PDB file of C-alpha atoms in Angstrom:
ATOM      1  CA  UNK A  19       0.255   0.107  -0.336  1.00 83.00           C
ATOM      2  CA  UNK A  20       1.393   4.152  -0.056  1.00 95.00           C
ATOM      3  CA  UNK A  21       2.662   6.040   1.980  1.00 98.00           C
ATOM      4  CA  UNK A  22       1.948  10.033   2.665  1.00 98.00           C
ATOM      5  CA  UNK A  23       3.887  12.858   3.952  1.00 98.00           C
ATOM      6  CA  UNK A  24       1.945  15.520   3.770  1.00 98.00           C
ATOM      7  CA  UNK A  25       3.265  19.002   5.319  1.00 98.00           C
ATOM      8  CA  UNK A  26       1.505  22.363   5.896  1.00 98.00           C
ATOM      9  CA  UNK A  27       3.328  26.245   6.542  1.00 98.00           C
ATOM     10  CA  UNK A  28       2.920  29.890   6.341  1.00 98.00           C
ATOM     11  CA  UNK A  29       5.034  30.996   3.368  1.00 98.00           C
ATOM     12  CA  UNK A  30       4.859  34.203   3.284  1.00 98.00           C
ATOM     13  CA  UNK A  31       3.020  35.960   1.128  1.00 98.00           C
ATOM     14  CA  UNK A  32       5.100  38.163  -1.407  1.00 98.00           C
ATOM     15  CA  UNK A  33       7.180  34.760  -1.612  1.00 98.00           C
ATOM     16  CA  UNK A  34       4.536  32.815  -3.355  1.00 98.00           C
ATOM     17  CA  UNK A  35       6.214  32.962  -7.001  1.00 97.00           C
ATOM     18  CA  UNK A  36       9.502  31.714  -4.896  1.00 96.00           C
ATOM     19  CA  UNK A  37       7.840  29.023  -3.478  1.00 97.00           C
ATOM     20  CA  UNK A  38       6.570  27.553  -6.873  1.00 97.00           C
ATOM     21  CA  UNK A  39      10.245  27.137  -8.319  1.00 95.00           C
ATOM     22  CA  UNK A  40      11.549  26.120  -4.443  1.00 95.00           C
ATOM     23  CA  UNK A  41       8.816  23.288  -5.079  1.00 96.00           C
ATOM     24  CA  UNK A  42       9.259  22.535  -8.324  1.00 96.00           C
ATOM     25  CA  UNK A  43      12.579  22.025  -8.353  1.00 95.00           C
ATOM     26  CA  UNK A  44      12.458  20.036  -5.528  1.00 95.00           C
ATOM     27  CA  UNK A  45       9.703  17.949  -6.686  1.00 97.00           C
ATOM     28  CA  UNK A  46      11.881  16.485  -9.608  1.00 97.00           C
ATOM     29  CA  UNK A  47      14.534  15.409  -7.368  1.00 97.00           C
ATOM     30  CA  UNK A  48      11.780  13.981  -5.476  1.00 98.00           C
ATOM     31  CA  UNK A  49       9.751  11.962  -7.517  1.00 98.00           C
ATOM     32  CA  UNK A  50      14.374  10.742  -9.115  1.00 98.00           C
ATOM     33  CA  UNK A  51      13.791   8.350  -5.266  1.00 98.00           C
ATOM     34  CA  UNK A  52      11.040   7.434  -5.770  1.00 98.00           C
ATOM     35  CA  UNK A  53       7.928   9.761  -5.435  1.00 98.00           C
ATOM     36  CA  UNK A  54       5.243   8.523  -7.431  1.00 98.00           C
ATOM     37  CA  UNK A  55       3.103  12.053  -7.064  1.00 98.00           C
ATOM     38  CA  UNK A  56       3.801  15.327  -5.104  1.00 98.00           C
ATOM     39  CA  UNK A  57       0.901  18.093  -4.209  1.00 98.00           C
ATOM     40  CA  UNK A  58       1.786  21.852  -3.882  1.00 98.00           C
ATOM     41  CA  UNK A  59      -1.663  23.138  -2.412  1.00 98.00           C
ATOM     42  CA  UNK A  60      -1.030  26.978  -1.778  1.00 98.00           C
ATOM     43  CA  UNK A  61      -4.289  28.404   0.944  1.00 98.00           C
ATOM     44  CA  UNK A  62      -7.071  29.775  -0.448  1.00 97.00           C
ATOM     45  CA  UNK A  63      -9.794  28.946   1.982  1.00 97.00           C
ATOM     46  CA  UNK A  64      -8.101  28.977   4.883  1.00 97.00           C
ATOM     47  CA  UNK A  65      -9.938  30.017   7.884  1.00 97.00           C
ATOM     48  CA  UNK A  66      -9.162  30.895  11.482  1.00 94.00           C
ATOM     49  CA  UNK A  67     -10.277  28.800  13.974  1.00 94.00           C
ATOM     50  CA  UNK A  68     -11.312  29.239  17.779  1.00 94.00           C
ATOM     51  CA  UNK A  69      -9.056  25.840  19.146  1.00 97.00           C
ATOM     52  CA  UNK A  70      -7.531  24.624  16.424  1.00 96.00           C
ATOM     53  CA  UNK A  71      -7.092  25.479  12.592  1.00 98.00           C
ATOM     54  CA  UNK A  72      -3.871  25.022   9.792  1.00 97.00           C
ATOM     55  CA  UNK A  73      -3.313  28.581  10.468  1.00 98.00           C
ATOM     56  CA  UNK A  74      -2.974  28.260  14.317  1.00 97.00           C
ATOM     57  CA  UNK A  75      -0.875  25.248  13.941  1.00 97.00           C
ATOM     58  CA  UNK A  76       1.601  26.535  12.007  1.00 97.00           C
ATOM     59  CA  UNK A  77       1.244  30.634  13.812  1.00 97.00           C
ATOM     60  CA  UNK A  78       0.540  32.243   9.999  1.00 97.00           C
ATOM     61  CA  UNK A  79       1.408  35.405  10.295  1.00 97.00           C
ATOM     62  CA  UNK A  80      -1.138  38.611   7.964  1.00 97.00           C
ATOM     63  CA  UNK A  81       1.174  38.890   5.579  1.00 98.00           C
ATOM     64  CA  UNK A  82       1.162  34.510   4.925  1.00 98.00           C
ATOM     65  CA  UNK A  83      -0.430  32.126   3.445  1.00 98.00           C
ATOM     66  CA  UNK A  84      -1.153  28.362   4.233  1.00 98.00           C
ATOM     67  CA  UNK A  85       0.231  26.275   2.281  1.00 98.00           C
ATOM     68  CA  UNK A  86      -0.061  22.922   2.128  1.00 98.00           C
ATOM     69  CA  UNK A  87       1.556  19.202   0.131  1.00 98.00           C
ATOM     70  CA  UNK A  88       2.043  16.141  -0.060  1.00 98.00           C
ATOM     71  CA  UNK A  89       4.257  13.350  -1.492  1.00 98.00           C
ATOM     72  CA  UNK A  90       2.688  10.101  -2.067  1.00 98.00           C
ATOM     73  CA  UNK A  91       5.785   7.053  -1.840  1.00 98.00           C
ATOM     74  CA  UNK A  92       4.798   3.090  -2.974  1.00 98.00           C
ATOM     75  CA  UNK A  93       5.701   2.325   0.441  1.00 97.00           C
ATOM     76  CA  UNK A  94       6.830   3.448   3.888  1.00 97.00           C
ATOM     77  CA  UNK A  95       9.514   1.075   2.857  1.00 98.00           C
ATOM     78  CA  UNK A  96      10.763   3.364  -0.876  1.00 98.00           C
ATOM     79  CA  UNK A  97      10.048   6.807   1.524  1.00 98.00           C
ATOM     80  CA  UNK A  98      12.188   5.342   4.431  1.00 98.00           C
ATOM     81  CA  UNK A  99      15.295   4.782   2.177  1.00 98.00           C
ATOM     82  CA  UNK A 100      14.729   7.202   0.473  1.00 98.00           C
ATOM     83  CA  UNK A 101      14.725   9.577   2.509  1.00 95.00           C
ATOM     84  CA  UNK A 102      18.913   9.893   4.435  1.00 96.00           C
ATOM     85  CA  UNK A 103      20.220  10.172   0.954  1.00 97.00           C
ATOM     86  CA  UNK A 104      17.308  12.688   0.610  1.00 95.00           C
ATOM     87  CA  UNK A 105      18.343  14.840   3.137  1.00 92.00           C
ATOM     88  CA  UNK A 106      22.194  14.352   1.353  1.00 95.00           C
ATOM     89  CA  UNK A 107      21.588  15.271  -2.031  1.00 95.00           C
ATOM     90  CA  UNK A 108      22.830  18.743  -3.217  1.00 94.00           C
ATOM     91  CA  UNK A 109      20.893  20.414  -5.040  1.00 93.00           C
ATOM     92  CA  UNK A 110      18.430  20.160  -2.152  1.00 92.00           C
ATOM     93  CA  UNK A 111      20.777  22.390   0.206  1.00 89.00           C
ATOM     94  CA  UNK A 112      19.330  25.793   1.104  1.00 85.00           C
ATOM     95  CA  UNK A 113      22.052  27.160  -0.406  1.00 87.00           C
ATOM     96  CA  UNK A 114      21.139  26.031  -3.430  1.00 85.00           C
ATOM     97  CA  UNK A 115      17.302  25.841  -3.344  1.00 85.00           C
ATOM     98  CA  UNK A 116      16.603  27.544   0.300  1.00 87.00           C
ATOM     99  CA  UNK A 117      12.859  27.175   1.480  1.00 90.00           C
ATOM    100  CA  UNK A 118      11.017  30.431   1.151  1.00 94.00           C
ATOM    101  CA  UNK A 119       9.375  30.006   4.279  1.00 94.00           C
ATOM    102  CA  UNK A 120       9.883  29.727   7.934  1.00 94.00           C
ATOM    103  CA  UNK A 121      11.452  26.130   7.869  1.00 91.00           C
ATOM    104  CA  UNK A 122      11.200  25.970  12.343  1.00 94.00           C
ATOM    105  CA  UNK A 123       6.994  26.315  11.611  1.00 96.00           C
ATOM    106  CA  UNK A 124       6.034  23.491   9.304  1.00 96.00           C
ATOM    107  CA  UNK A 125       4.616  20.797  10.608  1.00 97.00           C
ATOM    108  CA  UNK A 126       5.394  16.723   8.320  1.00 97.00           C
ATOM    109  CA  UNK A 127       4.297  13.925   9.780  1.00 97.00           C
ATOM    110  CA  UNK A 128       4.247   9.911   7.646  1.00 98.00           C
ATOM    111  CA  UNK A 129       0.850   8.341   7.169  1.00 98.00           C
ATOM    112  CA  UNK A 130      -0.040   5.305   5.876  1.00 97.00           C
ATOM    113  CA  UNK A 131      -2.903   4.873   2.825  1.00 95.00           C
ATOM    114  CA  UNK A 132      -5.844   3.197   4.913  1.00 95.00           C
ATOM    115  CA  UNK A 133      -8.420   4.426   2.493  1.00 93.00           C
ATOM    116  CA  UNK A 134      -7.367   5.470  -1.223  1.00 91.00           C
ATOM    117  CA  UNK A 135     -11.171   5.610  -3.348  1.00 92.00           C
TER     118      UNK A 135
END
């Protein structure tokens, strides 16, 4: 069964083009290491919550937009084998492909797919 890595972050709205370029460049590298699909979404209707929400989770500021993305892998095993190599790939190093957002507020996790309709 496939495996999914999910991400939520706050990106300065002024950095939208930089973010898209960063994500596109990184997506090509992830695919080389076995990712089947990379989806990057720019927040369009992401309301603030009263108890919790995407904006609250990433401490989104008024001049930022929430992004939501995920990578689909064939399996957790493929993902686990790829990750150490991805972290060492020079194309993903900050001096080559800098993150156009505060990585300290990035939320991420790996998920086993349980329903895929």
